[in-house]
N, C-alpha and C. Protein backbone atom coordinates (compact mmCIF):
# COMPACT_ATOMS: atom_id res chain seq x y z
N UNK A 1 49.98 37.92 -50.41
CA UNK A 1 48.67 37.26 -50.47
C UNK A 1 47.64 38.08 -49.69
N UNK A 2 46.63 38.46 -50.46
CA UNK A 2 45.21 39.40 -49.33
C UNK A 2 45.24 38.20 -48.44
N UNK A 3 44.49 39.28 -47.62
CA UNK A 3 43.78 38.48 -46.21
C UNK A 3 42.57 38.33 -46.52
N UNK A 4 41.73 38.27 -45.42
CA UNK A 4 40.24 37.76 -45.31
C UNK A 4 39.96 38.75 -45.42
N UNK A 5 38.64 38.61 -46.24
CA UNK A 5 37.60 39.73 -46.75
C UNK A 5 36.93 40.81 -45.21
N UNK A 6 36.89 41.96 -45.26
CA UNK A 6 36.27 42.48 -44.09
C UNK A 6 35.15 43.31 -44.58
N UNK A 7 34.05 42.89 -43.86
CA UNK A 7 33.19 44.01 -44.32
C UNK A 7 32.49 44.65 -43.42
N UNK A 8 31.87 46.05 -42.91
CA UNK A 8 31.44 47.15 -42.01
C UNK A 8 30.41 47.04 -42.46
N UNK A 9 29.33 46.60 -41.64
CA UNK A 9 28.02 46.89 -41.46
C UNK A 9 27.20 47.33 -40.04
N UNK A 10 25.91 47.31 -40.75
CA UNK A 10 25.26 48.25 -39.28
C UNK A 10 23.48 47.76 -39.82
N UNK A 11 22.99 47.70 -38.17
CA UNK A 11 21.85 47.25 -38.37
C UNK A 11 21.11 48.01 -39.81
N UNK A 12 19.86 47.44 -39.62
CA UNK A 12 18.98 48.21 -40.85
C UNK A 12 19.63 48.79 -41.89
N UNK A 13 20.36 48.55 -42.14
CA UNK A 13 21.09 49.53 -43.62
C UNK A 13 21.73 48.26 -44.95
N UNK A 14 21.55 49.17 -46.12
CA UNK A 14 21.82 48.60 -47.13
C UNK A 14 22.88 47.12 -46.86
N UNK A 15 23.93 47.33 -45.95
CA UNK A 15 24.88 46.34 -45.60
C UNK A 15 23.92 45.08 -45.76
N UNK A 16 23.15 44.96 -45.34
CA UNK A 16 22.28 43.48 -45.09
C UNK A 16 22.65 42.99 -46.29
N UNK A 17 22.26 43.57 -47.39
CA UNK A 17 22.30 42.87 -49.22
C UNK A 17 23.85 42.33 -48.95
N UNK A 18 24.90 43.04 -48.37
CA UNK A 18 26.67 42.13 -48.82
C UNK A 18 26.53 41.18 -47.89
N UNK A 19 26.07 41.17 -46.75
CA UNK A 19 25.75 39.72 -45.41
C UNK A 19 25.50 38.75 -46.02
N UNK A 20 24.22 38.93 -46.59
CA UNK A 20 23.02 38.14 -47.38
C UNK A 20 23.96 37.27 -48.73
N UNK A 21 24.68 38.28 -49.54
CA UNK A 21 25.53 37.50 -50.82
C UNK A 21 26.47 36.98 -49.81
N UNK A 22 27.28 37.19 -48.78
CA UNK A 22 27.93 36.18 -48.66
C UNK A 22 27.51 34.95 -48.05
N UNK A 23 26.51 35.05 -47.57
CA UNK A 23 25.85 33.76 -46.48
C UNK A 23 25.17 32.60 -47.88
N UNK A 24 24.50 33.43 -49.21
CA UNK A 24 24.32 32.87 -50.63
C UNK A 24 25.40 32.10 -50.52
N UNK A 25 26.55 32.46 -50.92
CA UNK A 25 27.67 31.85 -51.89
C UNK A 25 28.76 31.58 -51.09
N UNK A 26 28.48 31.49 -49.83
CA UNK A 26 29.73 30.56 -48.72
C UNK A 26 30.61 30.88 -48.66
N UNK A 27 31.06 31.96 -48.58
CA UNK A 27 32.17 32.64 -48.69
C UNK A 27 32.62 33.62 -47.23
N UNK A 28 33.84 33.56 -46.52
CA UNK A 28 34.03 33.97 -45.00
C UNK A 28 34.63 35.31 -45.31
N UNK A 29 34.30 36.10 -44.58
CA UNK A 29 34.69 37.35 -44.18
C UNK A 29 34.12 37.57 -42.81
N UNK A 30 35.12 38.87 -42.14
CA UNK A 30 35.32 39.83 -40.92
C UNK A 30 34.13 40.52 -40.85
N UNK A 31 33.31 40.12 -40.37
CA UNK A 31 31.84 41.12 -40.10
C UNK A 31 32.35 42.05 -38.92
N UNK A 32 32.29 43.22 -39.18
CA UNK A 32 32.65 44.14 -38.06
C UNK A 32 31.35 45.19 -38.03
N UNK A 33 30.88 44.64 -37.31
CA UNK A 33 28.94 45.40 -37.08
C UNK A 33 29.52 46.94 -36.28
N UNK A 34 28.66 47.88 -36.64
CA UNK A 34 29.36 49.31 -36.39
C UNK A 34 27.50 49.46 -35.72
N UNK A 35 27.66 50.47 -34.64
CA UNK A 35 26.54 51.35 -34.27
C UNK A 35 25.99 52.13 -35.11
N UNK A 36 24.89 52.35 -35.48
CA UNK A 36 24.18 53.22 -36.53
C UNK A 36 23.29 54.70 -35.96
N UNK A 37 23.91 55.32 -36.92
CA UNK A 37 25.16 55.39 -37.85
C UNK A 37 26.31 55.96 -37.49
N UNK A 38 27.14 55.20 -38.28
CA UNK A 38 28.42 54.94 -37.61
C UNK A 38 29.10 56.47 -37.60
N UNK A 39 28.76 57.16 -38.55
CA UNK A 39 29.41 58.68 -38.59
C UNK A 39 29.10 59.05 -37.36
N UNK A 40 28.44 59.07 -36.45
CA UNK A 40 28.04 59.91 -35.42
C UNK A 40 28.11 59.00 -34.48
N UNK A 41 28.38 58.17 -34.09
CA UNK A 41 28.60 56.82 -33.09
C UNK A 41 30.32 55.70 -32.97
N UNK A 42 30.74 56.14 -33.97
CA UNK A 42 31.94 55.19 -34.21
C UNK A 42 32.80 56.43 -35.07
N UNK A 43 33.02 57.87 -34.58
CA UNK A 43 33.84 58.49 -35.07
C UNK A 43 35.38 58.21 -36.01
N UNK A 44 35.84 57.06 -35.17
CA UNK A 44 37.16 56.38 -35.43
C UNK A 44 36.60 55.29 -36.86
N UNK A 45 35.84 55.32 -37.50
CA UNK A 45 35.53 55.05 -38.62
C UNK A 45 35.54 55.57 -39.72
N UNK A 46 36.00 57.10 -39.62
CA UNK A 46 36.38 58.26 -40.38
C UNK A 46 37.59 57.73 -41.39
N UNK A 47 38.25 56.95 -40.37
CA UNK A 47 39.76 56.85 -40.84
C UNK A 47 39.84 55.82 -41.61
N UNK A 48 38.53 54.86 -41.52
CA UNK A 48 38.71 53.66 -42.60
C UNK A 48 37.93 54.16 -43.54
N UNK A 49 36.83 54.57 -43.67
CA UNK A 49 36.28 55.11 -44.64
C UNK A 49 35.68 56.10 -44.59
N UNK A 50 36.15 57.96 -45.60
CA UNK A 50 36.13 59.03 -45.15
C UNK A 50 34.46 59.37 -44.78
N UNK A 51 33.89 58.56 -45.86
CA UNK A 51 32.24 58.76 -45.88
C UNK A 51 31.39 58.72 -44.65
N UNK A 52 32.20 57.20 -43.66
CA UNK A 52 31.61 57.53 -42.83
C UNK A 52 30.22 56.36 -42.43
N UNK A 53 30.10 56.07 -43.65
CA UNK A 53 28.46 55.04 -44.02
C UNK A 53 29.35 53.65 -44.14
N UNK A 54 27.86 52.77 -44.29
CA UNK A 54 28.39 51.10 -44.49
C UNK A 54 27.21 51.13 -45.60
N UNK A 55 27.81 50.01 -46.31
CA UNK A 55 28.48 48.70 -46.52
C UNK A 55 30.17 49.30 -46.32
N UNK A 56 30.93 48.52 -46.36
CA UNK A 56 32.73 48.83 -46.77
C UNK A 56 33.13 47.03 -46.78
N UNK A 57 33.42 47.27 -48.08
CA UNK A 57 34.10 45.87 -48.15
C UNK A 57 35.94 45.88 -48.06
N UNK A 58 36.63 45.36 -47.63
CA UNK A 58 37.57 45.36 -48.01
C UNK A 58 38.25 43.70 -48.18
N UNK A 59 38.59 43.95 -49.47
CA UNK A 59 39.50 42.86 -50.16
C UNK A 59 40.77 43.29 -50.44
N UNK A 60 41.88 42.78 -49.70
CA UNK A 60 42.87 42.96 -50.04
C UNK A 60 42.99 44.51 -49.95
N UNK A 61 43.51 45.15 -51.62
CA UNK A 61 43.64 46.37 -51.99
C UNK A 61 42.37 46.70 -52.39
N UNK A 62 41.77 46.11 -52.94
CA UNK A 62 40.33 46.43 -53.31
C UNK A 62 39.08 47.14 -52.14
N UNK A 63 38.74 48.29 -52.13
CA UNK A 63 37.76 48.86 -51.29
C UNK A 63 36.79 49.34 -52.07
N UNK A 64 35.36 48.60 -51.78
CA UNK A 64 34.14 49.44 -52.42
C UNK A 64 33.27 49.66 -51.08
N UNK A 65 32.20 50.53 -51.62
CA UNK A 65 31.36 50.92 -50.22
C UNK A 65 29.96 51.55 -51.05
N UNK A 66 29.60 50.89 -52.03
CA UNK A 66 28.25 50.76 -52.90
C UNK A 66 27.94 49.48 -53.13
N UNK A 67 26.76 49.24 -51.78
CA UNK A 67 26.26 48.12 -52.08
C UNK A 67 25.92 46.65 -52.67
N UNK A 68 25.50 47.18 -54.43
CA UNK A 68 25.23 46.37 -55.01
C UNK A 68 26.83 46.19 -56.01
N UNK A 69 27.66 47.25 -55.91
CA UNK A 69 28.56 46.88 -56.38
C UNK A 69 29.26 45.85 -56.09
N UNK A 70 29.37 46.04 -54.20
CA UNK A 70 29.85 45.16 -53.57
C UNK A 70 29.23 43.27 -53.56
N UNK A 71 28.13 43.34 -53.74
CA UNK A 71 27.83 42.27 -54.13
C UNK A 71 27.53 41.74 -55.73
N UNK A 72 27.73 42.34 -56.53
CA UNK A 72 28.12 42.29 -57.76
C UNK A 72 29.87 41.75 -57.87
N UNK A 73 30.32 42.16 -57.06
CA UNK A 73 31.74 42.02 -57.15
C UNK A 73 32.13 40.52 -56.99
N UNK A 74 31.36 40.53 -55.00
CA UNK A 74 30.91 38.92 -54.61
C UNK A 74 30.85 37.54 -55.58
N UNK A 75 29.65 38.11 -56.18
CA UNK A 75 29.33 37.19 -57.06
C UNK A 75 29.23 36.66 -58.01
N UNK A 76 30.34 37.75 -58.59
CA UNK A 76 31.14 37.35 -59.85
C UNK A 76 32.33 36.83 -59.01
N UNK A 77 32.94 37.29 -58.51
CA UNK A 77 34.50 36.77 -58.07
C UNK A 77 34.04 35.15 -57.61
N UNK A 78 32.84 34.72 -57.33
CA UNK A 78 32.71 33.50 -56.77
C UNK A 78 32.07 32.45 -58.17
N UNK A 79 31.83 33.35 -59.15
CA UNK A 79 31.23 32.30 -60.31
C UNK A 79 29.83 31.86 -59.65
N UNK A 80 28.97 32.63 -58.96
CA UNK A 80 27.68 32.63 -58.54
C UNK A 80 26.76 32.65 -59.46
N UNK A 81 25.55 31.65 -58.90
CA UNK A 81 24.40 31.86 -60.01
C UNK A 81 23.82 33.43 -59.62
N UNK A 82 23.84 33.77 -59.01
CA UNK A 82 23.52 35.00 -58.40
C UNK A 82 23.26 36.13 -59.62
N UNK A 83 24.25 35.87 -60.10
CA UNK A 83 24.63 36.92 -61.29
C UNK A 83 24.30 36.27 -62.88
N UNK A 84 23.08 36.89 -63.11
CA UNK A 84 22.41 36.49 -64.92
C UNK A 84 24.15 36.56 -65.77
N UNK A 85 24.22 35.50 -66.20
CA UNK A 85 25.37 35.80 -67.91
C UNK A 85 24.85 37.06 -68.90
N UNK A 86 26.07 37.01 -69.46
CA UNK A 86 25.62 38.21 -70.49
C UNK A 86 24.91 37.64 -71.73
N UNK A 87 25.22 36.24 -71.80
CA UNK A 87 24.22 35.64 -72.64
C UNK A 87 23.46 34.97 -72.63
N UNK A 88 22.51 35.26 -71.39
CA UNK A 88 21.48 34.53 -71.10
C UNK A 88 20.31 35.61 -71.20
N UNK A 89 18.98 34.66 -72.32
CA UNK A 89 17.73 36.03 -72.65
C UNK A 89 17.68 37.13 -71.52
N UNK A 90 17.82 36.28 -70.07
CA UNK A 90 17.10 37.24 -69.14
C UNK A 90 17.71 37.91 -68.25
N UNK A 91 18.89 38.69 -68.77
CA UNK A 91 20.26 39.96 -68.88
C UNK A 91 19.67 40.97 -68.70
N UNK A 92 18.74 41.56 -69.97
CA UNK A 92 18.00 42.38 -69.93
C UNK A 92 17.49 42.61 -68.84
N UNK A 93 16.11 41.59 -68.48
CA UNK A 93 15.23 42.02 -67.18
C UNK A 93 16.04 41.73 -65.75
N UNK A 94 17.32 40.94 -65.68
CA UNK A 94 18.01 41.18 -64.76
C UNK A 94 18.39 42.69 -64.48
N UNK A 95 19.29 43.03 -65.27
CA UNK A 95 19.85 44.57 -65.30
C UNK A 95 18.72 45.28 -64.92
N UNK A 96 17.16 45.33 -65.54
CA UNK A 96 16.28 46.42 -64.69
C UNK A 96 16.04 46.35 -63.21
N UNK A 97 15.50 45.10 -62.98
CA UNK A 97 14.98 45.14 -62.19
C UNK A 97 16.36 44.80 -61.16
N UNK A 98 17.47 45.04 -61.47
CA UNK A 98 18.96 44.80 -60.53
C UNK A 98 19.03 46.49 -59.89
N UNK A 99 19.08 47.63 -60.85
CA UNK A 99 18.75 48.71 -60.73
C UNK A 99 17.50 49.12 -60.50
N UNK A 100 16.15 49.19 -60.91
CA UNK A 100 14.91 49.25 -60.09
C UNK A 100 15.17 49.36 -58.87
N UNK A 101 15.76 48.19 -57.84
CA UNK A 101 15.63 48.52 -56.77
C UNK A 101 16.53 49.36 -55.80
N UNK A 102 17.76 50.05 -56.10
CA UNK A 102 18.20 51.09 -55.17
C UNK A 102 18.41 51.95 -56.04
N UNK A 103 17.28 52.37 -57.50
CA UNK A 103 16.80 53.63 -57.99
C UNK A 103 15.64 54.10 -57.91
N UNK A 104 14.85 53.39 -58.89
CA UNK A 104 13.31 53.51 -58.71
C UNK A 104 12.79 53.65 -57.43
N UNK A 105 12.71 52.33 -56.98
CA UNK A 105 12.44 52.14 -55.61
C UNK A 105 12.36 52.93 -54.05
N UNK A 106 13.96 53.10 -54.42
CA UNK A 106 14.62 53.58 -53.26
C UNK A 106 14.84 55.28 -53.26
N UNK A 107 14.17 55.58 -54.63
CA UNK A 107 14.55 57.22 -54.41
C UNK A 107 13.09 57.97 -53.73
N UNK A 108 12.14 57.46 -54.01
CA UNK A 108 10.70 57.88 -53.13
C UNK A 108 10.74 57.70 -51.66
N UNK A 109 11.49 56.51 -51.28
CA UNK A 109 11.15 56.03 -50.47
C UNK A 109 12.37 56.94 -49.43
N UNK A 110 13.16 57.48 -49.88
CA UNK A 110 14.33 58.28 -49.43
C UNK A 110 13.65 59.04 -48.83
N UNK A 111 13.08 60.29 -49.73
CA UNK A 111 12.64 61.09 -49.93
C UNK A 111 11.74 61.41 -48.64
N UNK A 112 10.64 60.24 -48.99
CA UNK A 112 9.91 59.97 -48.11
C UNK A 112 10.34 60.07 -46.52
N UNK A 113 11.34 59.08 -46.39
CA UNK A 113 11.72 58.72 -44.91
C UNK A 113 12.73 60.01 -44.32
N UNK A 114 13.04 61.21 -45.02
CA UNK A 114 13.53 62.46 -44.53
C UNK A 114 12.33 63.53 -44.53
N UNK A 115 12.14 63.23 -45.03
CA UNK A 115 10.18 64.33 -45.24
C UNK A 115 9.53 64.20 -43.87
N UNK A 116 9.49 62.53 -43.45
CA UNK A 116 9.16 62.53 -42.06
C UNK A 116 9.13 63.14 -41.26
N UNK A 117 10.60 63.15 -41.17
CA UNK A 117 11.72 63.76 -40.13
C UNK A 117 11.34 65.33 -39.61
N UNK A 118 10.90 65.54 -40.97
CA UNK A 118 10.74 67.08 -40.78
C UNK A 118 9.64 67.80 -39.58
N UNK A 119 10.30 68.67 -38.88
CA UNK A 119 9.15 69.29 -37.89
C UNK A 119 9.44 70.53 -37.60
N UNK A 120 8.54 71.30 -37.60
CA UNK A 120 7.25 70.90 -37.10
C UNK A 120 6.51 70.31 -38.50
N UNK A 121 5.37 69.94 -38.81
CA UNK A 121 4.73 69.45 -39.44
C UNK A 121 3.65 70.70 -40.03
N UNK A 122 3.17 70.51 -41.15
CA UNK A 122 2.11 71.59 -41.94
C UNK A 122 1.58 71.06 -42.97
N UNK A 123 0.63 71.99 -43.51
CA UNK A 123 0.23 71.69 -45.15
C UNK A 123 1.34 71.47 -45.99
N UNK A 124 2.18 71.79 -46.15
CA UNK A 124 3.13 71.87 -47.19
C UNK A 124 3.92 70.52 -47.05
N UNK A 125 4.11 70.10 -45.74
CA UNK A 125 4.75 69.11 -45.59
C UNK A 125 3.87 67.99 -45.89
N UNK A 126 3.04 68.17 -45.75
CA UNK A 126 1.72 67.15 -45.34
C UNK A 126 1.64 66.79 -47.18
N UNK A 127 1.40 67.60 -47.78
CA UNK A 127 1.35 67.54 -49.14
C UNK A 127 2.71 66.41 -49.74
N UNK A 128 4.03 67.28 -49.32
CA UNK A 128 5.37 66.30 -49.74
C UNK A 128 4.85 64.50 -49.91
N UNK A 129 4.52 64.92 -48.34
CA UNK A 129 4.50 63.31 -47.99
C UNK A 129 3.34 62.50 -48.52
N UNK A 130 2.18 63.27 -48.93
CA UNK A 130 1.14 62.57 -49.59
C UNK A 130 1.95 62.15 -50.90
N UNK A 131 2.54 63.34 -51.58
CA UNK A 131 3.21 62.80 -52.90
C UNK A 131 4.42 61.68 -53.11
N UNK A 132 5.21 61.76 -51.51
CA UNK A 132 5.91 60.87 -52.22
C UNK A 132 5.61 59.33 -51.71
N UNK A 133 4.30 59.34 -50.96
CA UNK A 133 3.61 57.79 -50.47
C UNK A 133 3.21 57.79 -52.05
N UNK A 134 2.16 58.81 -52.85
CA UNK A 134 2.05 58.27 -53.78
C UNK A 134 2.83 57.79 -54.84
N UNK A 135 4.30 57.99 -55.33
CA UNK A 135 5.34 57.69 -56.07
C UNK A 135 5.52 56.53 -55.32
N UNK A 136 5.65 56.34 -54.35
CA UNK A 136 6.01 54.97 -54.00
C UNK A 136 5.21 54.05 -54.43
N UNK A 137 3.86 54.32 -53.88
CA UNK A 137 2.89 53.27 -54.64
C UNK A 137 2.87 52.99 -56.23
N UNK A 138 3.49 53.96 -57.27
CA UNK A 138 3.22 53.70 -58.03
C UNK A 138 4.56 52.57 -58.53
N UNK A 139 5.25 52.83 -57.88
CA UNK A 139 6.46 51.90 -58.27
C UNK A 139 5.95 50.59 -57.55
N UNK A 140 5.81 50.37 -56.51
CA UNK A 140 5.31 49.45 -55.91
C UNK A 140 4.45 48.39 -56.98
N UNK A 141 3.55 49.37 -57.51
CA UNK A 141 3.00 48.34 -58.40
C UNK A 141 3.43 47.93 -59.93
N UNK A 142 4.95 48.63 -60.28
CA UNK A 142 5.52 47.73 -61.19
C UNK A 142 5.73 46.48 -60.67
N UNK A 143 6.29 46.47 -58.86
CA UNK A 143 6.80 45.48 -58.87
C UNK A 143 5.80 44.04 -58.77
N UNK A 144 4.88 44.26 -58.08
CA UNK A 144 3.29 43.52 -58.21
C UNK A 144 3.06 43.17 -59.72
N UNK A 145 3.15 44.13 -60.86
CA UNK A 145 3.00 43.25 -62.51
C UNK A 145 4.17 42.45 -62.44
N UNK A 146 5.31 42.38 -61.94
CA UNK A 146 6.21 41.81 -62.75
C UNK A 146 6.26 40.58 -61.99
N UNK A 147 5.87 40.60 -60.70
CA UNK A 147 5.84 39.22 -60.26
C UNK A 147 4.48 38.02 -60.56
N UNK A 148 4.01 38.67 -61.84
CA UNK A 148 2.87 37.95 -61.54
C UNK A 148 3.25 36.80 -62.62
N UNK A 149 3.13 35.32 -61.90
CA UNK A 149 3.40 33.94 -62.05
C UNK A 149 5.14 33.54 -62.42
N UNK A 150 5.65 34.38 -61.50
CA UNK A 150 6.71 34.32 -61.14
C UNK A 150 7.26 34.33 -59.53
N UNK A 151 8.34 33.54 -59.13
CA UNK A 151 8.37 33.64 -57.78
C UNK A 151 9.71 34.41 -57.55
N UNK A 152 10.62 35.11 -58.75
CA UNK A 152 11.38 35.92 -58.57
C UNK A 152 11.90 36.56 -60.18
N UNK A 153 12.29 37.81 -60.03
CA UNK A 153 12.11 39.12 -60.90
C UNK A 153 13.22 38.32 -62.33
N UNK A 154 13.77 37.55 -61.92
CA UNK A 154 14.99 36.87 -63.63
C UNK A 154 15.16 35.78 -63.47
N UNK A 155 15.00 35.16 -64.66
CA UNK A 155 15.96 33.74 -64.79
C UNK A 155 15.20 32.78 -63.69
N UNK A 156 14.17 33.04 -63.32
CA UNK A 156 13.54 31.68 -62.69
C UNK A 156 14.07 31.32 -61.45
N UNK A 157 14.89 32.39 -60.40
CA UNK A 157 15.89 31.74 -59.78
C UNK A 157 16.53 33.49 -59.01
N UNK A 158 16.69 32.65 -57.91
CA UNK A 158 17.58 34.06 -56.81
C UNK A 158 18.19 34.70 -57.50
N UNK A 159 18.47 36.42 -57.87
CA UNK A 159 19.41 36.35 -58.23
C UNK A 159 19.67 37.79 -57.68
N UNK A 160 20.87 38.62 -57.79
CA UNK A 160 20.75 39.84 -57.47
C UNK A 160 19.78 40.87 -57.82
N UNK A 161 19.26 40.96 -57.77
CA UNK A 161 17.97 41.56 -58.72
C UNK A 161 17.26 41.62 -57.34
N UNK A 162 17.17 40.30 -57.06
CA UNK A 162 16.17 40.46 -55.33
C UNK A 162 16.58 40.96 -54.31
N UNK A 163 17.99 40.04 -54.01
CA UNK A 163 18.71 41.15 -52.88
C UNK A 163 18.95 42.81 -53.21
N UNK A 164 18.47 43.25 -54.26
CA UNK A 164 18.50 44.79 -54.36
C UNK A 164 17.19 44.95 -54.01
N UNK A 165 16.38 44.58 -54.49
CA UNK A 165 14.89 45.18 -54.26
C UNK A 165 14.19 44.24 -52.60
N UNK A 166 14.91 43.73 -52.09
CA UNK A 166 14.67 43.55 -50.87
C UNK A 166 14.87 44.69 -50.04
N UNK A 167 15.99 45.32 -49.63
CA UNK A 167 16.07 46.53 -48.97
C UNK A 167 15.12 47.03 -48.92
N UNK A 168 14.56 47.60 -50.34
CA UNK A 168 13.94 48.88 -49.83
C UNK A 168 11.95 47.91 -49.20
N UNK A 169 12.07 47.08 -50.12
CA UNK A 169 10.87 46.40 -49.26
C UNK A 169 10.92 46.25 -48.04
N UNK A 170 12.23 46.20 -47.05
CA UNK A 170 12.51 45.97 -45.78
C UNK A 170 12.17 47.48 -45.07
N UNK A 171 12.44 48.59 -45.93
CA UNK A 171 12.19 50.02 -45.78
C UNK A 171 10.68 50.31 -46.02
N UNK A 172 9.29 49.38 -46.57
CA UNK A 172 8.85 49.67 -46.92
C UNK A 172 8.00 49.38 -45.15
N UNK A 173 8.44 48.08 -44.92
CA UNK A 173 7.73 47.85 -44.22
C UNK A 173 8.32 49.23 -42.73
N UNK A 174 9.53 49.27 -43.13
CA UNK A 174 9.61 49.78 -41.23
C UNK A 174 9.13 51.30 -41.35
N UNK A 175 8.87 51.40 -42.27
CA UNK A 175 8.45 53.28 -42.52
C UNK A 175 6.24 52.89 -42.40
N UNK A 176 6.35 51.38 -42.18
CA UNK A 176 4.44 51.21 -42.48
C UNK A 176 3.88 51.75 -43.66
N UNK A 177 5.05 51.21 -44.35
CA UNK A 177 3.49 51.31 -46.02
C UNK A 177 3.25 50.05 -46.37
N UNK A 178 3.01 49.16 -45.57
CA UNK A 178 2.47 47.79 -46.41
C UNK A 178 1.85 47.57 -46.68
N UNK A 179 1.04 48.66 -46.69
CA UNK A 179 -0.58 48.37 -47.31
C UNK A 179 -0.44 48.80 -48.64
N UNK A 180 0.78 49.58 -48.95
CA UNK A 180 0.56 49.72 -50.81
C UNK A 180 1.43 48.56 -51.09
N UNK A 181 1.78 47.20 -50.05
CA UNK A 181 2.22 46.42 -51.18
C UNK A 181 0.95 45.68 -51.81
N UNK A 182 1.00 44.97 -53.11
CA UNK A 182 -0.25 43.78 -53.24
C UNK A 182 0.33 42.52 -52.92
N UNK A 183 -0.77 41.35 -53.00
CA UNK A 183 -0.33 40.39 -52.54
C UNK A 183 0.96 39.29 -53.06
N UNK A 184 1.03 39.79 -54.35
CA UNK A 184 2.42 38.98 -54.79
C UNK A 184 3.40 39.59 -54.11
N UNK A 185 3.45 40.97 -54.11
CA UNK A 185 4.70 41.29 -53.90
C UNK A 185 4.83 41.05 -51.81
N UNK A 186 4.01 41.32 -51.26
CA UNK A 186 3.86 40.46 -49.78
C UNK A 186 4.60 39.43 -49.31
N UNK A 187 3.98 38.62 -50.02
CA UNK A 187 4.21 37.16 -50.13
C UNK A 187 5.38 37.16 -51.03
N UNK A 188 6.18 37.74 -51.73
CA UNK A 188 7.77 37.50 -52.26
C UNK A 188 8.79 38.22 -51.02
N UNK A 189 8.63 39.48 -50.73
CA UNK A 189 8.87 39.89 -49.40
C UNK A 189 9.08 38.52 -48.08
N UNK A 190 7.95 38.25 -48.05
CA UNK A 190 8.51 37.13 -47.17
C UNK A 190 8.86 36.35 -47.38
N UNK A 191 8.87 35.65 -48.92
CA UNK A 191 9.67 34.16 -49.29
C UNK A 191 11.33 34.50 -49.21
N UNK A 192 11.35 35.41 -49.58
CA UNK A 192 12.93 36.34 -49.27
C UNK A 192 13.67 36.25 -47.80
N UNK A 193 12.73 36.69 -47.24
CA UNK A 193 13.40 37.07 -45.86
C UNK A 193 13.46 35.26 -44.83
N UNK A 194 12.52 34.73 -45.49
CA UNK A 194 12.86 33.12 -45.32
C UNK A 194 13.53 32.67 -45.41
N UNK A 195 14.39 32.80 -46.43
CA UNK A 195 15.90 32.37 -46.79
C UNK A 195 16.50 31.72 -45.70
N UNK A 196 17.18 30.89 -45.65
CA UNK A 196 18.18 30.37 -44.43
C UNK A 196 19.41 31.61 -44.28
N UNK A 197 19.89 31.91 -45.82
CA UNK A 197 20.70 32.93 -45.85
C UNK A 197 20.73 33.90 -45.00
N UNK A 198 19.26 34.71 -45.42
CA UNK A 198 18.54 35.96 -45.36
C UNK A 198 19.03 36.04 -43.57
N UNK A 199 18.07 34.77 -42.48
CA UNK A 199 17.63 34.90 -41.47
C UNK A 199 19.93 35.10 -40.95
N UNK A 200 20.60 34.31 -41.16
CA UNK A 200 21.54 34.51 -41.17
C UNK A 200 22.10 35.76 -41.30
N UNK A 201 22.12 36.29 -42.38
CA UNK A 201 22.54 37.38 -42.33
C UNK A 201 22.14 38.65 -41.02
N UNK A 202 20.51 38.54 -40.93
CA UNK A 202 20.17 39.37 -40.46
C UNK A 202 20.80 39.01 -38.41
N UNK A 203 21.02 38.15 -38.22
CA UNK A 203 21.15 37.82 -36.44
C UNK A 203 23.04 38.12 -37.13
N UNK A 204 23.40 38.30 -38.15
CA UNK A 204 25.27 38.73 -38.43
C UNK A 204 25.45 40.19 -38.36
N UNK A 205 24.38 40.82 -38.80
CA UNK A 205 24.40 42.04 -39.26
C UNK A 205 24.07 43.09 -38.39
């Protein structure tokens, strides 16, 4: 018989989204919070997972350590509303906007938050980073059309779709671009992080 679910997380990082699905759908697991990042702080983490990074779920025999997989997994294994049916109209705009957010989203904003990093600083750099604030903004404002007279991206209702595109909004803010969000997407940002779940997760994580 598996044991209890364990999962490796670490402040600020993707991990929050598997916290968050389990605090959703009531379900107990081993939170084992790691120093960030753990490759360079928790060496002896090598040995559970070679990568080194969090999320890490472990079920039983089952080990994933991709995010949304991991909560994809969640919330099917729990029969969660979380997760659109395959025959429900809004499959489709689930699946985009489920991916949108740790592709679209999250690849500018990558980009971005190592471009920073970079020093010394110059024209050339200076340029990077103008371009990839502007890619961000432009994604930013798919997500502003799509919320408009809607209070979440499918099906009328939480679903994974948000906990993906929450992250990087959580990235949006700690890197200070909130000024390219608009006001729907603001104000969904924080109806999110309201969650009873959400606030949970985050004082677990």
């Amino acid at each position: 018989m598996a044991g209890p679910l364990t999962v490796y997380s670490a402040p600020n990082t993707r991990a929050i989204r598997v916290v968050w699905v389990l605090e959703e759908i009531g379900a107990q697991a081993e939170i084992k919070s790691m120093p960030y990042p753990p490759r360079q702080h928790a060496p002896e983490y090598f040995a559970v997972n070679p990568t080194g990074m969090v999320p890490l779920l472990i079920d039983g025999d089952v080990r994933l350590s991709e995010s949304m997989a991991i909560c994809d997994y969640l919330a099917s294994k729990h029969g969660s509303p979380l997760v659109v049916a395959p025959d429900d109209p809004e499959r489709a705009a689930y699946l985009q906007w489920l991916w949108y957010g740790e592709s679209t989203l999250m690849t500018p904003l990558s980009r971005l938050n190592v471009v920073r990093q970079v020093e010394p600083k110059g024209p050339q750099i200076d340029a990077i980073l103008a371009g990839a604030r502007e890619h961000v903004g432009a994604r930013l404002k798919m997500l502003e059309e799509r919320l408009e007279g809607r209070d979440f991206l499918a099906a009328g209702r939480l679903t994974l779709a948000d906990i993906s595109v929450s992250y990087p909004l959580h990235l949006v803010a700690m890197l200070g671009l909130e000024d390219l969000l608009g006001p729907r997407s603001a104000a969904y940002h924080q109806r999110l992080r309201a969650r009873p779940a959400h606030q949970r997760a985050i004082a677990i994580s």
